[in-house]
XYZ file of C-alpha atoms in Angstrom:
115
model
C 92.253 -52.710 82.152
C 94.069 -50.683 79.736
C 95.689 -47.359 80.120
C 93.371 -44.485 79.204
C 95.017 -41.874 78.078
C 94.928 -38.518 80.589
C 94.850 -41.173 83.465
C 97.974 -41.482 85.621
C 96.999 -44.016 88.454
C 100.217 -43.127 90.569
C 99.828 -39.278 90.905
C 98.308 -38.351 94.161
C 96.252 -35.077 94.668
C 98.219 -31.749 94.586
C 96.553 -31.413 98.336
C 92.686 -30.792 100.606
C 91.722 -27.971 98.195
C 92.133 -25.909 95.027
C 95.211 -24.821 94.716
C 94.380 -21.623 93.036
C 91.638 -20.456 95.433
C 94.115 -21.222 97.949
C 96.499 -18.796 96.536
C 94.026 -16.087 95.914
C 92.546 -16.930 99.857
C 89.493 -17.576 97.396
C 86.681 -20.413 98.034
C 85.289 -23.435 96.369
C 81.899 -25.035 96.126
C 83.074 -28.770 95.012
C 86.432 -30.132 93.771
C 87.621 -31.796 90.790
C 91.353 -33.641 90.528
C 93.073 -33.544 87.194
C 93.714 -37.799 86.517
C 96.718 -36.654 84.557
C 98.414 -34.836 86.984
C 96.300 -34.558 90.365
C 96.086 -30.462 90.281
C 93.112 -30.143 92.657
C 90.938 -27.102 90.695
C 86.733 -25.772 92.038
C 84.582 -27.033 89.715
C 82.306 -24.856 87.097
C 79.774 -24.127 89.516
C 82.706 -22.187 91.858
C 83.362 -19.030 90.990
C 87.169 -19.807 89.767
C 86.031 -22.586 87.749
C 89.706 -23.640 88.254
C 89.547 -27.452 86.903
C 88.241 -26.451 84.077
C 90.929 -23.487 83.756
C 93.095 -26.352 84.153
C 92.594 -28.419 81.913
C 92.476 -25.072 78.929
C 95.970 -23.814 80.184
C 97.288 -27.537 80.409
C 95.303 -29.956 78.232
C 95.230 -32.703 80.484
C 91.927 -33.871 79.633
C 90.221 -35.944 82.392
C 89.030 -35.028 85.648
C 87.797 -37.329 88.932
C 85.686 -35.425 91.250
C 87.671 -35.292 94.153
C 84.326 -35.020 96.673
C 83.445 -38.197 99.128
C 80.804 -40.779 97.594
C 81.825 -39.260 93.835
C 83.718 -41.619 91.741
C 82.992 -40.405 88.259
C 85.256 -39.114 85.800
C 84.690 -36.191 82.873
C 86.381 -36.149 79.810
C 86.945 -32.530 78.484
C 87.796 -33.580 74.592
C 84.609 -35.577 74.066
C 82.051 -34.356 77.325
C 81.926 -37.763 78.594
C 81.150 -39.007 82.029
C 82.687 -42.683 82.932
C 83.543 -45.183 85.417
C 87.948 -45.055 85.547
C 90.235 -46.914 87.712
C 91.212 -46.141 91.105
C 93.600 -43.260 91.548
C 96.734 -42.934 94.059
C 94.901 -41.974 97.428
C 93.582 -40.008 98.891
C 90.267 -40.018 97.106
C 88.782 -36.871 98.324
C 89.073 -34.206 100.533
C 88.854 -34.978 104.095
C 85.377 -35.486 105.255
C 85.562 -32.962 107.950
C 86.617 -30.304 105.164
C 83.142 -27.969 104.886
C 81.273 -27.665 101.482
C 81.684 -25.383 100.151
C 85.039 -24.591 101.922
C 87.222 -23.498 103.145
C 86.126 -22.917 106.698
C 86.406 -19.418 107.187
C 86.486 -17.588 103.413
C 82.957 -19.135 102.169
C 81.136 -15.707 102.449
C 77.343 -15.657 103.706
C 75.526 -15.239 100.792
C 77.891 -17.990 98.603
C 75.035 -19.404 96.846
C 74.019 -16.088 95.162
C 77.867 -16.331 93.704
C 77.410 -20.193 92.105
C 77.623 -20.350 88.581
């Protein structure tokens, strides 16, 4: 297969959970990894809507979804979903990880807050 460009194979995940809502002590409803780079970011639905943040401040283009059972990747520069290469593990978040998470700063009523 050839390279595709915003794809770095050997980059593993910047960690379990968006790095940003960790900061903040924020939450996330799912998570997207950055295939250039592996910054883990929330996705649009979350209220940080980190990835996509992401990808304006760095222009790494390409995302993975970084939840279990998701292997699809969105390009930014043309809005395209596609099947991509496997990336440096882990895959996703650990399965005992809560969605939306984390554990302990979702708030009740998180679904009225979903984009």
């Amino acid at each position: 297969m050839d390279p595709i460009p915003g794809v770095n194979v050997s980059v593993p995940p910047s960690g379990p959970g968006c790095v940003e809502c960790n900061e903040l002590q924020g939450w996330w409803y799912h998570l997207r990894r950055c295939a250039e780079c592996g910054h883990i970011g929330c996705c649009d639905s979350s209220p940080g809507q980190h990835a996509t943040l992401h990808e304006q401040q760095t222009g790494h283009p390409v995302i993975r979804s970084f939840e279990p059972g998701e292997e699809w990747f969105w390009n930014y520069a043309d809005s395209s979903v596609f099947a991509g290469p496997e990336l440096a593990p882990p895959a996703h978040h650990p399965d005992d990880q809560s969605v939306p998470g984390p554990a302990g700063r979702v708030p009740a009523h998180w679904q009225e807050l979903l984009h």
